Amino acid sequence: MINPSKPPAPGNPVQAAPHRLDHPGLPATVWVAGLGWLTPQRREELLALLSSDEHQRLRRWRQSDDQDRFLLGRGLLRQRLGEAMGLEPARLRFRLGPQGKPALEGLGSQDTLQFNLAHSGALVLLALHPERPVGVDVECQRPGLNWRPIARRHLPSGCLEVLEALPPGEQLSGFLQHWCRLEAGLKATGLGLAAAGAPPPPGLELHDLRLPEGYAGSLAVI
């Protein structure tokens, strides 16, 4: 089921402080933050929360924007999870599932808290649910993207025809919204693009997100 309802979008995405997405009817909490919010002081505060493994992963990114997206995502994740569970963010531990999807570790019954991160352009998104698997995806529009071969290869049958029937100025944004739905659903299941053609799991809900102009996003909950 896809819920395309969209309330007003927030302002400048680059400077956006972490905030909950104001979207009535969402079955999970979605947090949004912009890279411009990362001042030097805030960078230091978030760096202090990361594990040694996360610091190693951070250093592997060569571009500063990529480093900032990773830092903001992991820092926001630790802060919000710690807040939700009443624990110190820096003490949280994570494990990787069979398909590489991270999950909490060592917290007993609280391990059921589900989360997922996504980032693109200047935005970082975090989805949280107390127990249902979640997936979230965001995509920044890139002018000139050759989206048709991607749609033909990965999107469900008939999507390409639907997109090509749109006015030319709406085709790229339409493709990105379909892509976000696909990615969010796959991330909720913990599967990769190889499973893109498989039937959706029972109970899958897809919700389009209202994001700043130039961005598409979707939330999936199982």
PDB file of C-alpha atoms in Angstrom:
ATOM      1  CA  MET A   1       0.000   0.000   0.000  1.00  0.00           C
ATOM      2  CA  ILE A   2       1.344   3.423  -0.967  1.00  0.00           C
ATOM      3  CA  ASN A   3       0.273   6.531   0.900  1.00  0.00           C
ATOM      4  CA  PRO A   4       1.268   9.557  -1.201  1.00  0.00           C
ATOM      5  CA  SER A   5      -0.204  12.240   1.077  1.00  0.00           C
ATOM      6  CA  LYS A   6       2.242  15.099   1.522  1.00  0.00           C
ATOM      7  CA  PRO A   7       2.032  17.918   4.109  1.00  0.00           C
ATOM      8  CA  PRO A   8       4.116  21.094   3.748  1.00  0.00           C
ATOM      9  CA  ALA A   9       7.868  20.567   3.424  1.00  0.00           C
ATOM     10  CA  PRO A  10      10.489  22.040   5.791  1.00  0.00           C
ATOM     11  CA  GLY A  11      12.694  24.944   4.754  1.00  0.00           C
ATOM     12  CA  ASN A  12      16.333  25.100   3.671  1.00  0.00           C
ATOM     13  CA  PRO A  13      17.497  21.471   3.674  1.00  0.00           C
ATOM     14  CA  VAL A  14      21.184  22.327   3.991  1.00  0.00           C
ATOM     15  CA  GLN A  15      20.786  24.113   7.333  1.00  0.00           C
ATOM     16  CA  ALA A  16      18.031  21.939   8.819  1.00  0.00           C
ATOM     17  CA  ALA A  17      18.605  20.949  12.438  1.00  0.00           C
ATOM     18  CA  PRO A  18      17.553  17.385  13.294  1.00  0.00           C
ATOM     19  CA  HIS A  19      13.751  17.334  13.522  1.00  0.00           C
ATOM     20  CA  ARG A  20      10.886  14.905  13.259  1.00  0.00           C
ATOM     21  CA  LEU A  21       9.154  14.907   9.913  1.00  0.00           C
ATOM     22  CA  ASP A  22       5.677  16.390  10.315  1.00  0.00           C
ATOM     23  CA  HIS A  23       3.729  13.811   8.373  1.00  0.00           C
ATOM     24  CA  PRO A  24       0.368  12.692   9.849  1.00  0.00           C
ATOM     25  CA  GLY A  25      -0.358   9.007   9.444  1.00  0.00           C
ATOM     26  CA  LEU A  26       3.207   7.708   9.220  1.00  0.00           C
ATOM     27  CA  PRO A  27       3.525   4.350  11.023  1.00  0.00           C
ATOM     28  CA  ALA A  28       7.107   5.133  12.095  1.00  0.00           C
ATOM     29  CA  THR A  29       9.047   8.152  13.294  1.00  0.00           C
ATOM     30  CA  VAL A  30      11.221   9.810  10.646  1.00  0.00           C
ATOM     31  CA  TRP A  31      13.966  12.265  11.562  1.00  0.00           C
ATOM     32  CA  VAL A  32      15.509  14.654   9.028  1.00  0.00           C
ATOM     33  CA  ALA A  33      18.758  16.637   9.292  1.00  0.00           C
ATOM     34  CA  GLY A  34      20.832  18.789   6.939  1.00  0.00           C
ATOM     35  CA  LEU A  35      24.613  18.747   6.509  1.00  0.00           C
ATOM     36  CA  GLY A  36      24.782  22.496   7.084  1.00  0.00           C
ATOM     37  CA  TRP A  37      23.782  21.937  10.710  1.00  0.00           C
ATOM     38  CA  LEU A  38      27.205  20.379  11.361  1.00  0.00           C
ATOM     39  CA  THR A  39      29.259  23.164  12.912  1.00  0.00           C
ATOM     40  CA  PRO A  40      32.806  22.329  14.124  1.00  0.00           C
ATOM     41  CA  GLN A  41      31.511  22.007  17.692  1.00  0.00           C
ATOM     42  CA  ARG A  42      28.701  19.671  16.669  1.00  0.00           C
ATOM     43  CA  ARG A  43      31.140  17.560  14.677  1.00  0.00           C
ATOM     44  CA  GLU A  44      33.249  17.091  17.806  1.00  0.00           C
ATOM     45  CA  GLU A  45      30.181  16.176  19.854  1.00  0.00           C
ATOM     46  CA  LEU A  46      29.095  13.527  17.359  1.00  0.00           C
ATOM     47  CA  LEU A  47      32.617  12.185  16.888  1.00  0.00           C
ATOM     48  CA  ALA A  48      32.749  11.496  20.631  1.00  0.00           C
ATOM     49  CA  LEU A  49      29.763   9.143  20.274  1.00  0.00           C
ATOM     50  CA  LEU A  50      31.223   6.880  17.587  1.00  0.00           C
ATOM     51  CA  SER A  51      32.816   3.508  18.211  1.00  0.00           C
ATOM     52  CA  SER A  52      36.345   2.695  17.058  1.00  0.00           C
ATOM     53  CA  ASP A  53      34.875   0.733  14.130  1.00  0.00           C
ATOM     54  CA  GLU A  54      32.756   3.718  13.119  1.00  0.00           C
ATOM     55  CA  HIS A  55      35.803   5.989  13.284  1.00  0.00           C
ATOM     56  CA  GLN A  56      37.607   3.624  10.916  1.00  0.00           C
ATOM     57  CA  ARG A  57      34.666   3.629   8.528  1.00  0.00           C
ATOM     58  CA  LEU A  58      34.519   7.416   8.681  1.00  0.00           C
ATOM     59  CA  ARG A  59      38.171   7.717   7.675  1.00  0.00           C
ATOM     60  CA  ARG A  60      37.589   5.531   4.612  1.00  0.00           C
ATOM     61  CA  TRP A  61      35.474   8.274   3.047  1.00  0.00           C
ATOM     62  CA  ARG A  62      37.773  10.633   1.137  1.00  0.00           C
ATOM     63  CA  GLN A  63      35.349  13.460   0.360  1.00  0.00           C
ATOM     64  CA  SER A  64      34.378  15.781   3.220  1.00  0.00           C
ATOM     65  CA  ASP A  65      30.679  15.707   2.294  1.00  0.00           C
ATOM     66  CA  ASP A  66      30.691  11.907   2.416  1.00  0.00           C
ATOM     67  CA  GLN A  67      32.352  12.027   5.818  1.00  0.00           C
ATOM     68  CA  ASP A  68      29.753  14.508   7.043  1.00  0.00           C
ATOM     69  CA  ARG A  69      26.868  12.356   5.801  1.00  0.00           C
ATOM     70  CA  PHE A  70      28.274   9.318   7.608  1.00  0.00           C
ATOM     71  CA  LEU A  71      29.002  11.255  10.803  1.00  0.00           C
ATOM     72  CA  LEU A  72      25.621  12.963  10.898  1.00  0.00           C
ATOM     73  CA  GLY A  73      23.797   9.709  10.186  1.00  0.00           C
ATOM     74  CA  ARG A  74      25.586   7.633  12.810  1.00  0.00           C
ATOM     75  CA  GLY A  75      25.549  10.442  15.355  1.00  0.00           C
ATOM     76  CA  LEU A  76      21.842  11.086  14.856  1.00  0.00           C
ATOM     77  CA  LEU A  77      21.177   7.345  15.086  1.00  0.00           C
ATOM     78  CA  ARG A  78      23.027   7.013  18.378  1.00  0.00           C
ATOM     79  CA  GLN A  79      21.391  10.110  19.872  1.00  0.00           C
ATOM     80  CA  ARG A  80      17.839   9.119  18.967  1.00  0.00           C
ATOM     81  CA  LEU A  81      18.247   5.455  19.955  1.00  0.00           C
ATOM     82  CA  GLY A  82      19.852   6.448  23.251  1.00  0.00           C
ATOM     83  CA  GLU A  83      17.029   8.887  23.915  1.00  0.00           C
ATOM     84  CA  ALA A  84      14.378   6.275  23.094  1.00  0.00           C
ATOM     85  CA  MET A  85      15.915   3.637  25.372  1.00  0.00           C
ATOM     86  CA  GLY A  86      17.309   5.823  28.158  1.00  0.00           C
ATOM     87  CA  LEU A  87      20.890   4.762  27.435  1.00  0.00           C
ATOM     88  CA  GLU A  88      24.160   6.566  26.778  1.00  0.00           C
ATOM     89  CA  PRO A  89      24.465   6.944  22.977  1.00  0.00           C
ATOM     90  CA  ALA A  90      28.168   6.107  22.977  1.00  0.00           C
ATOM     91  CA  ARG A  91      27.530   2.752  24.725  1.00  0.00           C
ATOM     92  CA  LEU A  92      25.203   1.356  22.057  1.00  0.00           C
ATOM     93  CA  ARG A  93      26.492  -1.642  20.107  1.00  0.00           C
ATOM     94  CA  PHE A  94      25.430  -2.813  16.669  1.00  0.00           C
ATOM     95  CA  ARG A  95      25.647  -5.997  14.632  1.00  0.00           C
ATOM     96  CA  LEU A  96      25.114  -6.674  10.943  1.00  0.00           C
ATOM     97  CA  GLY A  97      22.401  -9.011   9.699  1.00  0.00           C
ATOM     98  CA  PRO A  98      22.885 -11.614   6.927  1.00  0.00           C
ATOM     99  CA  GLN A  99      22.409  -8.965   4.215  1.00  0.00           C
ATOM    100  CA  GLY A 100      24.392  -6.260   6.013  1.00  0.00           C
ATOM    101  CA  LYS A 101      21.464  -4.432   7.640  1.00  0.00           C
ATOM    102  CA  PRO A 102      22.560  -3.110  11.077  1.00  0.00           C
ATOM    103  CA  ALA A 103      20.662  -3.951  14.250  1.00  0.00           C
ATOM    104  CA  LEU A 104      21.109  -3.340  17.965  1.00  0.00           C
ATOM    105  CA  GLU A 105      23.051  -5.887  19.988  1.00  0.00           C
ATOM    106  CA  GLY A 106      23.301  -6.829  23.642  1.00  0.00           C
ATOM    107  CA  LEU A 107      20.184  -5.081  24.935  1.00  0.00           C
ATOM    108  CA  GLY A 108      17.878  -8.038  25.533  1.00  0.00           C
ATOM    109  CA  SER A 109      14.237  -7.150  24.879  1.00  0.00           C
ATOM    110  CA  GLN A 110      15.216  -3.677  23.665  1.00  0.00           C
ATOM    111  CA  ASP A 111      16.981  -5.235  20.671  1.00  0.00           C
ATOM    112  CA  THR A 112      13.579  -5.217  18.965  1.00  0.00           C
ATOM    113  CA  LEU A 113      13.799  -1.471  18.242  1.00  0.00           C
ATOM    114  CA  GLN A 114      14.037  -1.133  14.460  1.00  0.00           C
ATOM    115  CA  PHE A 115      15.829   1.624  12.534  1.00  0.00           C
ATOM    116  CA  ASN A 116      17.164   2.552   9.132  1.00  0.00           C
ATOM    117  CA  LEU A 117      19.303   5.378   7.740  1.00  0.00           C
ATOM    118  CA  ALA A 118      19.444   7.044   4.333  1.00  0.00           C
ATOM    119  CA  HIS A 119      21.257  10.055   2.915  1.00  0.00           C
ATOM    120  CA  SER A 120      21.553  11.921  -0.365  1.00  0.00           C
ATOM    121  CA  GLY A 121      22.698  15.403  -1.237  1.00  0.00           C
ATOM    122  CA  ALA A 122      22.385  17.579   1.867  1.00  0.00           C
ATOM    123  CA  LEU A 123      19.846  15.414   3.720  1.00  0.00           C
ATOM    124  CA  VAL A 124      20.118  12.566   6.207  1.00  0.00           C
ATOM    125  CA  LEU A 125      17.002  10.582   7.186  1.00  0.00           C
ATOM    126  CA  LEU A 126      16.490   8.198  10.113  1.00  0.00           C
ATOM    127  CA  ALA A 127      13.417   5.978  10.522  1.00  0.00           C
ATOM    128  CA  LEU A 128      12.526   4.370  13.876  1.00  0.00           C
ATOM    129  CA  HIS A 129       9.867   1.868  14.941  1.00  0.00           C
ATOM    130  CA  PRO A 130       9.538   0.029  18.277  1.00  0.00           C
ATOM    131  CA  GLU A 131       9.323  -3.422  16.651  1.00  0.00           C
ATOM    132  CA  ARG A 132       8.352  -3.455  12.959  1.00  0.00           C
ATOM    133  CA  PRO A 133      11.171  -3.599  10.365  1.00  0.00           C
ATOM    134  CA  VAL A 134      11.592  -0.248   8.626  1.00  0.00           C
ATOM    135  CA  GLY A 135      13.365   1.014   5.540  1.00  0.00           C
ATOM    136  CA  VAL A 136      13.825   4.596   4.387  1.00  0.00           C
ATOM    137  CA  ASP A 137      15.335   6.087   1.255  1.00  0.00           C
ATOM    138  CA  VAL A 138      15.998   9.592  -0.038  1.00  0.00           C
ATOM    139  CA  GLU A 139      17.283  10.734  -3.408  1.00  0.00           C
ATOM    140  CA  CYS A 140      18.472  14.166  -4.538  1.00  0.00           C
ATOM    141  CA  GLN A 141      17.617  15.095  -8.113  1.00  0.00           C
ATOM    142  CA  ARG A 142      20.607  15.085 -10.455  1.00  0.00           C
ATOM    143  CA  PRO A 143      19.899  16.841 -13.756  1.00  0.00           C
ATOM    144  CA  GLY A 144      20.815  14.739 -16.753  1.00  0.00           C
ATOM    145  CA  LEU A 145      20.422  11.398 -14.972  1.00  0.00           C
ATOM    146  CA  ASN A 146      19.815   8.669 -17.574  1.00  0.00           C
ATOM    147  CA  TRP A 147      17.045   7.046 -15.555  1.00  0.00           C
ATOM    148  CA  ARG A 148      15.338   4.940 -18.248  1.00  0.00           C
ATOM    149  CA  PRO A 149      17.837   2.013 -18.284  1.00  0.00           C
ATOM    150  CA  ILE A 150      17.707   1.904 -14.480  1.00  0.00           C
ATOM    151  CA  ALA A 151      13.912   1.874 -14.493  1.00  0.00           C
ATOM    152  CA  ARG A 152      13.806  -0.800 -17.190  1.00  0.00           C
ATOM    153  CA  ARG A 153      16.172  -3.061 -15.260  1.00  0.00           C
ATOM    154  CA  HIS A 154      15.021  -2.640 -11.653  1.00  0.00           C
ATOM    155  CA  LEU A 155      11.510  -1.190 -11.355  1.00  0.00           C
ATOM    156  CA  PRO A 156       8.384  -3.363 -11.435  1.00  0.00           C
ATOM    157  CA  SER A 157       6.820  -4.171 -14.774  1.00  0.00           C
ATOM    158  CA  GLY A 158       4.826  -1.284 -16.198  1.00  0.00           C
ATOM    159  CA  CYS A 159       6.596   1.468 -14.233  1.00  0.00           C
ATOM    160  CA  LEU A 160       8.622   2.661 -17.219  1.00  0.00           C
ATOM    161  CA  GLU A 161       5.491   3.093 -19.303  1.00  0.00           C
ATOM    162  CA  VAL A 162       3.811   5.001 -16.479  1.00  0.00           C
ATOM    163  CA  LEU A 163       6.799   7.321 -16.136  1.00  0.00           C
ATOM    164  CA  GLU A 164       7.102   7.963 -19.867  1.00  0.00           C
ATOM    165  CA  ALA A 165       3.442   8.969 -19.930  1.00  0.00           C
ATOM    166  CA  LEU A 166       4.179  11.838 -17.523  1.00  0.00           C
ATOM    167  CA  PRO A 167       4.990  15.341 -18.815  1.00  0.00           C
ATOM    168  CA  PRO A 168       8.756  15.525 -19.574  1.00  0.00           C
ATOM    169  CA  GLY A 169       9.359  17.902 -16.675  1.00  0.00           C
ATOM    170  CA  GLU A 170       7.916  15.409 -14.189  1.00  0.00           C
ATOM    171  CA  GLN A 171       9.557  12.214 -15.391  1.00  0.00           C
ATOM    172  CA  LEU A 172      12.802  12.468 -13.394  1.00  0.00           C
ATOM    173  CA  SER A 173      11.039  13.281 -10.117  1.00  0.00           C
ATOM    174  CA  GLY A 174       8.548  10.500 -10.839  1.00  0.00           C
ATOM    175  CA  PHE A 175      11.358   8.009 -11.398  1.00  0.00           C
ATOM    176  CA  LEU A 176      13.102   9.027  -8.177  1.00  0.00           C
ATOM    177  CA  GLN A 177       9.899   8.540  -6.198  1.00  0.00           C
ATOM    178  CA  HIS A 178       9.452   5.031  -7.628  1.00  0.00           C
ATOM    179  CA  TRP A 179      13.114   4.310  -6.917  1.00  0.00           C
ATOM    180  CA  CYS A 180      12.779   5.438  -3.300  1.00  0.00           C
ATOM    181  CA  ARG A 181       9.781   3.133  -2.850  1.00  0.00           C
ATOM    182  CA  LEU A 182      11.801   0.227  -4.217  1.00  0.00           C
ATOM    183  CA  GLU A 183      14.858   0.956  -2.082  1.00  0.00           C
ATOM    184  CA  ALA A 184      12.871   1.570   1.110  1.00  0.00           C
ATOM    185  CA  GLY A 185      11.036  -1.722   0.682  1.00  0.00           C
ATOM    186  CA  LEU A 186      14.250  -3.644   0.065  1.00  0.00           C
ATOM    187  CA  LYS A 187      15.921  -2.011   3.056  1.00  0.00           C
ATOM    188  CA  ALA A 188      12.986  -2.915   5.301  1.00  0.00           C
ATOM    189  CA  THR A 189      13.389  -6.570   4.314  1.00  0.00           C
ATOM    190  CA  GLY A 190      17.169  -6.384   4.596  1.00  0.00           C
ATOM    191  CA  LEU A 191      17.608  -7.493   0.983  1.00  0.00           C
ATOM    192  CA  GLY A 192      19.588  -5.953  -1.866  1.00  0.00           C
ATOM    193  CA  LEU A 193      18.719  -5.040  -5.441  1.00  0.00           C
ATOM    194  CA  ALA A 194      18.997  -8.686  -6.475  1.00  0.00           C
ATOM    195  CA  ALA A 195      15.580  -9.137  -4.826  1.00  0.00           C
ATOM    196  CA  ALA A 196      14.013  -6.210  -6.679  1.00  0.00           C
ATOM    197  CA  GLY A 197      11.811  -8.454  -8.814  1.00  0.00           C
ATOM    198  CA  ALA A 198      10.554 -10.604  -5.945  1.00  0.00           C
ATOM    199  CA  PRO A 199       6.951 -10.275  -4.692  1.00  0.00           C
ATOM    200  CA  PRO A 200       6.645  -7.763  -1.825  1.00  0.00           C
ATOM    201  CA  PRO A 201       6.439  -9.326   1.645  1.00  0.00           C
ATOM    202  CA  PRO A 202       3.014  -9.564   3.314  1.00  0.00           C
ATOM    203  CA  GLY A 203       2.071  -6.443   5.230  1.00  0.00           C
ATOM    204  CA  LEU A 204       4.464  -4.105   3.421  1.00  0.00           C
ATOM    205  CA  GLU A 205       3.397  -0.453   3.685  1.00  0.00           C
ATOM    206  CA  LEU A 206       4.968   2.256   1.533  1.00  0.00           C
ATOM    207  CA  HIS A 207       4.603   5.945   2.373  1.00  0.00           C
ATOM    208  CA  ASP A 208       5.936   8.766   0.203  1.00  0.00           C
ATOM    209  CA  LEU A 209       7.626  11.476   2.285  1.00  0.00           C
ATOM    210  CA  ARG A 210       7.222  15.212   1.912  1.00  0.00           C
ATOM    211  CA  LEU A 211      10.766  16.565   1.589  1.00  0.00           C
ATOM    212  CA  PRO A 212      12.261  19.856   0.335  1.00  0.00           C
ATOM    213  CA  GLU A 213      12.124  20.637  -3.351  1.00  0.00           C
ATOM    214  CA  GLY A 214      14.592  18.566  -5.356  1.00  0.00           C
ATOM    215  CA  TYR A 215      14.335  15.528  -3.074  1.00  0.00           C
ATOM    216  CA  ALA A 216      12.234  12.367  -3.135  1.00  0.00           C
ATOM    217  CA  GLY A 217      11.818   9.989  -0.217  1.00  0.00           C
ATOM    218  CA  SER A 218       9.854   6.962   0.922  1.00  0.00           C
ATOM    219  CA  LEU A 219       9.308   4.996   4.128  1.00  0.00           C
ATOM    220  CA  ALA A 220       8.620   1.234   4.202  1.00  0.00           C
ATOM    221  CA  VAL A 221       7.274  -0.688   7.184  1.00  0.00           C
ATOM    222  CA  ILE A 222       6.583  -4.418   7.401  1.00  0.00           C
TER     223      ILE A 222
END
